[in-house]
mmCIF file of C-alpha atoms in Angstrom:
data_model
loop_
_atom_site.group_PDB
_atom_site.id
_atom_site.type_symbol
_atom_site.label_atom_id
_atom_site.label_comp_id
_atom_site.label_asym_id
_atom_site.label_seq_id
_atom_site.Cartn_x
_atom_site.Cartn_y
_atom_site.Cartn_z
ATOM 1 C CA MET F 1 -14.927 -9.805 -15.811
ATOM 2 C CA PRO F 2 -14.969 -8.965 -12.102
ATOM 3 C CA LEU F 3 -12.388 -10.196 -9.661
ATOM 4 C CA VAL F 4 -13.737 -12.838 -7.321
ATOM 5 C CA LEU F 5 -11.884 -13.713 -4.144
ATOM 6 C CA THR F 6 -13.160 -16.285 -1.732
ATOM 7 C CA THR F 7 -11.774 -17.646 1.476
ATOM 8 C CA ALA F 8 -12.739 -20.872 3.092
ATOM 9 C CA CYS F 9 -11.691 -21.983 6.510
ATOM 10 C CA GLY F 10 -11.812 -25.550 7.644
ATOM 11 C CA SER F 11 -9.803 -28.383 9.011
ATOM 12 C CA ASP F 12 -7.364 -30.126 6.736
ATOM 13 C CA THR F 13 -6.597 -32.806 9.295
ATOM 14 C CA GLU F 14 -8.647 -35.209 11.336
ATOM 15 C CA ALA F 15 -8.800 -34.130 14.965
ATOM 16 C CA SER F 16 -7.434 -36.745 17.320
ATOM 17 C CA VAL F 17 -6.511 -36.830 20.964
ATOM 18 C CA GLY F 18 -3.729 -34.346 21.610
ATOM 19 C CA THR F 19 -3.844 -32.890 18.103
ATOM 20 C CA ALA F 20 -5.437 -29.563 17.242
ATOM 21 C CA PRO F 21 -6.940 -29.207 13.782
ATOM 22 C CA SER F 22 -5.166 -26.749 11.512
ATOM 23 C CA ALA F 23 -6.806 -24.142 9.319
ATOM 24 C CA SER F 24 -6.786 -24.320 5.575
ATOM 25 C CA VAL F 25 -7.406 -21.365 3.272
ATOM 26 C CA SER F 26 -8.028 -21.580 -0.436
ATOM 27 C CA TYR F 27 -8.445 -18.936 -3.110
ATOM 28 C CA SER F 28 -10.249 -18.994 -6.386
ATOM 29 C CA GLY F 29 -10.757 -16.358 -8.983
ATOM 30 C CA THR F 30 -9.491 -14.880 -12.151
ATOM 31 C CA TYR F 31 -7.477 -11.720 -12.519
ATOM 32 C CA VAL F 32 -7.906 -10.106 -15.886
ATOM 33 C CA PRO F 33 -5.496 -7.213 -16.525
ATOM 34 C CA LEU F 34 -7.361 -4.203 -17.822
ATOM 35 C CA GLN F 35 -6.325 -2.680 -21.123
ATOM 36 C CA GLY F 36 -4.627 0.679 -20.775
ATOM 37 C CA VAL F 37 -4.085 0.448 -17.030
ATOM 38 C CA THR F 38 -0.403 1.030 -16.486
ATOM 39 C CA SER F 39 -0.242 3.170 -13.368
ATOM 40 C CA THR F 40 -1.698 3.110 -9.909
ATOM 41 C CA ALA F 41 -0.199 6.481 -9.016
ATOM 42 C CA ALA F 42 -3.655 7.953 -8.421
ATOM 43 C CA LEU F 43 -4.705 5.107 -6.135
ATOM 44 C CA SER F 44 -4.683 6.207 -2.521
ATOM 45 C CA PHE F 45 -3.423 4.164 0.400
ATOM 46 C CA SER F 46 -6.897 4.225 1.951
ATOM 47 C CA ALA F 47 -8.534 2.973 -1.270
ATOM 48 C CA VAL F 48 -6.419 -0.179 -1.039
ATOM 49 C CA LYS F 49 -6.613 -0.508 2.751
ATOM 50 C CA ASP F 50 -10.398 -0.183 2.810
ATOM 51 C CA SER F 51 -11.017 -2.505 -0.148
ATOM 52 C CA PRO F 52 -12.635 -5.954 -0.050
ATOM 53 C CA LEU F 53 -9.261 -7.317 -1.160
ATOM 54 C CA THR F 54 -7.699 -6.503 2.200
ATOM 55 C CA THR F 55 -10.694 -8.032 3.959
ATOM 56 C CA ALA F 56 -9.899 -11.298 2.160
ATOM 57 C CA PHE F 57 -6.243 -11.011 3.224
ATOM 58 C CA VAL F 58 -7.173 -10.371 6.863
ATOM 59 C CA ALA F 59 -9.516 -13.380 7.012
ATOM 60 C CA ALA F 60 -6.937 -15.673 5.439
ATOM 61 C CA PHE F 61 -4.081 -14.282 7.556
ATOM 62 C CA ARG F 62 -6.060 -14.868 10.764
ATOM 63 C CA ALA F 63 -6.752 -18.468 9.695
ATOM 64 C CA GLN F 64 -3.167 -19.236 8.630
ATOM 65 C CA HIS F 65 -1.256 -17.303 11.304
ATOM 66 C CA PRO F 66 -3.406 -17.001 14.435
ATOM 67 C CA ASP F 67 -0.345 -16.448 16.630
ATOM 68 C CA LEU F 68 0.702 -13.409 14.568
ATOM 69 C CA ALA F 69 -2.881 -12.107 14.288
ATOM 70 C CA GLU F 70 -3.734 -12.413 17.977
ATOM 71 C CA GLY F 71 -4.604 -9.064 19.526
ATOM 72 C CA ARG F 72 -4.441 -7.175 16.231
ATOM 73 C CA SER F 73 -7.368 -5.317 14.741
ATOM 74 C CA ASP F 74 -8.512 -5.943 11.193
ATOM 75 C CA SER F 75 -7.552 -2.345 10.425
ATOM 76 C CA THR F 76 -3.975 -2.891 11.607
ATOM 77 C CA LEU F 77 -3.569 -6.018 9.474
ATOM 78 C CA ALA F 78 -5.112 -4.234 6.477
ATOM 79 C CA ASN F 79 -2.656 -1.385 7.027
ATOM 80 C CA GLU F 80 0.323 -3.764 7.030
ATOM 81 C CA VAL F 81 -0.674 -5.593 3.842
ATOM 82 C CA THR F 82 -1.311 -2.263 2.120
ATOM 83 C CA HIS F 83 2.238 -1.202 3.000
ATOM 84 C CA VAL F 84 3.539 -4.459 1.512
ATOM 85 C CA CYS F 85 1.636 -3.826 -1.722
ATOM 86 C CA LEU F 86 2.220 -0.095 -2.159
ATOM 87 C CA ASP F 87 5.525 0.562 -0.374
ATOM 88 C CA ASP F 88 7.481 -2.686 -0.710
ATOM 89 C CA LEU F 89 6.417 -4.311 -3.983
ATOM 90 C CA ARG F 90 5.906 -0.951 -5.689
ATOM 91 C CA ASP F 91 7.771 2.321 -5.651
ATOM 92 C CA PRO F 92 5.901 4.424 -3.066
ATOM 93 C CA THR F 93 6.223 7.560 -5.216
ATOM 94 C CA THR F 94 5.273 6.267 -8.669
ATOM 95 C CA ARG F 95 3.287 3.172 -7.579
ATOM 96 C CA GLN F 96 5.066 1.259 -10.343
ATOM 97 C CA PRO F 97 6.348 -2.276 -9.602
ATOM 98 C CA ARG F 98 9.862 -2.324 -8.164
ATOM 99 C CA PRO F 99 12.405 -4.708 -9.685
ATOM 100 C CA ASP F 100 13.501 -5.628 -6.154
ATOM 101 C CA GLY F 101 9.971 -5.626 -4.732
ATOM 102 C CA ASP F 102 9.918 -9.201 -3.452
ATOM 103 C CA ALA F 103 13.270 -8.743 -1.710
ATOM 104 C CA ALA F 104 12.116 -5.458 -0.167
ATOM 105 C CA ALA F 105 8.880 -7.042 1.042
ATOM 106 C CA LEU F 106 10.642 -10.104 2.469
ATOM 107 C CA ALA F 107 13.082 -7.843 4.312
ATOM 108 C CA ARG F 108 10.245 -5.836 5.899
ATOM 109 C CA ILE F 109 7.606 -8.500 6.568
ATOM 110 C CA PRO F 110 9.235 -9.833 9.771
ATOM 111 C CA ALA F 111 9.106 -6.392 11.442
ATOM 112 C CA ARG F 112 5.673 -5.551 10.003
ATOM 113 C CA PHE F 113 4.043 -8.767 11.230
ATOM 114 C CA GLU F 114 5.991 -9.481 14.446
ATOM 115 C CA ARG F 115 3.639 -10.038 17.360
ATOM 116 C CA ASN F 116 4.077 -10.992 21.014
ATOM 117 C CA GLY F 117 7.756 -11.793 20.523
ATOM 118 C CA ILE F 118 7.025 -14.019 17.521
ATOM 119 C CA THR F 119 8.866 -12.868 14.411
ATOM 120 C CA PRO F 120 8.043 -14.520 11.091
ATOM 121 C CA GLY F 121 10.997 -16.509 9.785
ATOM 122 C CA PRO F 122 11.917 -16.832 6.103
ATOM 123 C CA SER F 123 9.326 -19.499 5.224
ATOM 124 C CA THR F 124 6.536 -17.726 7.112
ATOM 125 C CA SER F 125 7.529 -14.431 5.480
ATOM 126 C CA GLU F 126 7.291 -16.136 2.070
ATOM 127 C CA GLU F 127 3.818 -17.439 2.998
ATOM 128 C CA ILE F 128 2.704 -13.958 4.057
ATOM 129 C CA LEU F 129 4.092 -12.420 0.853
ATOM 130 C CA THR F 130 2.328 -15.034 -1.292
ATOM 131 C CA LEU F 131 -0.910 -14.428 0.594
ATOM 132 C CA ALA F 132 -0.532 -10.646 0.199
ATOM 133 C CA LYS F 133 0.101 -10.998 -3.522
ATOM 134 C CA THR F 134 -2.742 -13.422 -4.240
ATOM 135 C CA THR F 135 -5.354 -11.531 -2.252
ATOM 136 C CA VAL F 136 -4.351 -7.870 -2.683
ATOM 137 C CA CYS F 137 -1.106 -6.873 -4.369
ATOM 138 C CA ASP F 138 -1.580 -8.641 -7.707
ATOM 139 C CA HIS F 139 -4.946 -6.886 -8.080
ATOM 140 C CA VAL F 140 -3.982 -3.282 -7.293
ATOM 141 C CA ASP F 141 -4.106 -2.198 -10.951
ATOM 142 C CA GLU F 142 -7.650 -3.521 -11.304
ATOM 143 C CA LEU F 143 -8.621 -1.783 -8.069
ATOM 144 C CA ALA F 144 -7.122 1.463 -9.393
ATOM 145 C CA ALA F 145 -9.146 1.173 -12.595
ATOM 146 C CA ALA F 146 -12.356 0.466 -10.682
ATOM 147 C CA ASN F 147 -11.602 3.373 -8.359
ATOM 148 C CA ALA F 148 -11.035 5.682 -11.349
ATOM 149 C CA ASP F 149 -14.276 4.498 -12.994
ATOM 150 C CA ALA F 150 -16.150 5.254 -9.772
ATOM 151 C CA GLY F 151 -14.696 8.753 -9.684
ATOM 152 C CA GLY F 152 -12.505 7.973 -6.667
#
């Protein structure tokens, strides 16, 4: 069963005088762990960064955090989320999940996503981590398997 990620942007509030509408992003899909896939050691940084998964993250991140996305290229945002997935949540050498991965990611997200003097606070960092996990990080093993099947 293939992984399906969708993003939808729209207003979740009625626009009124003096009030700007806010963006809403939703995700749907099913992640099915693949039998026998236990390591992403062979998965390259660029395979994750250049995947459709990071494209979904970038679109959702821009909608949810326009102030932090302003002036950043899609490639830069894809690079940052790939670091969260492969260097923070996983051991960068073995690519295996780290027991302290969430804590490591939450410690690094403010510096990774700071922009124009705006540093993500704890709740925003949690939102970014959740977004990274749901769009990219939780699907790295499946991406590794697909990459291996394609000879990459």
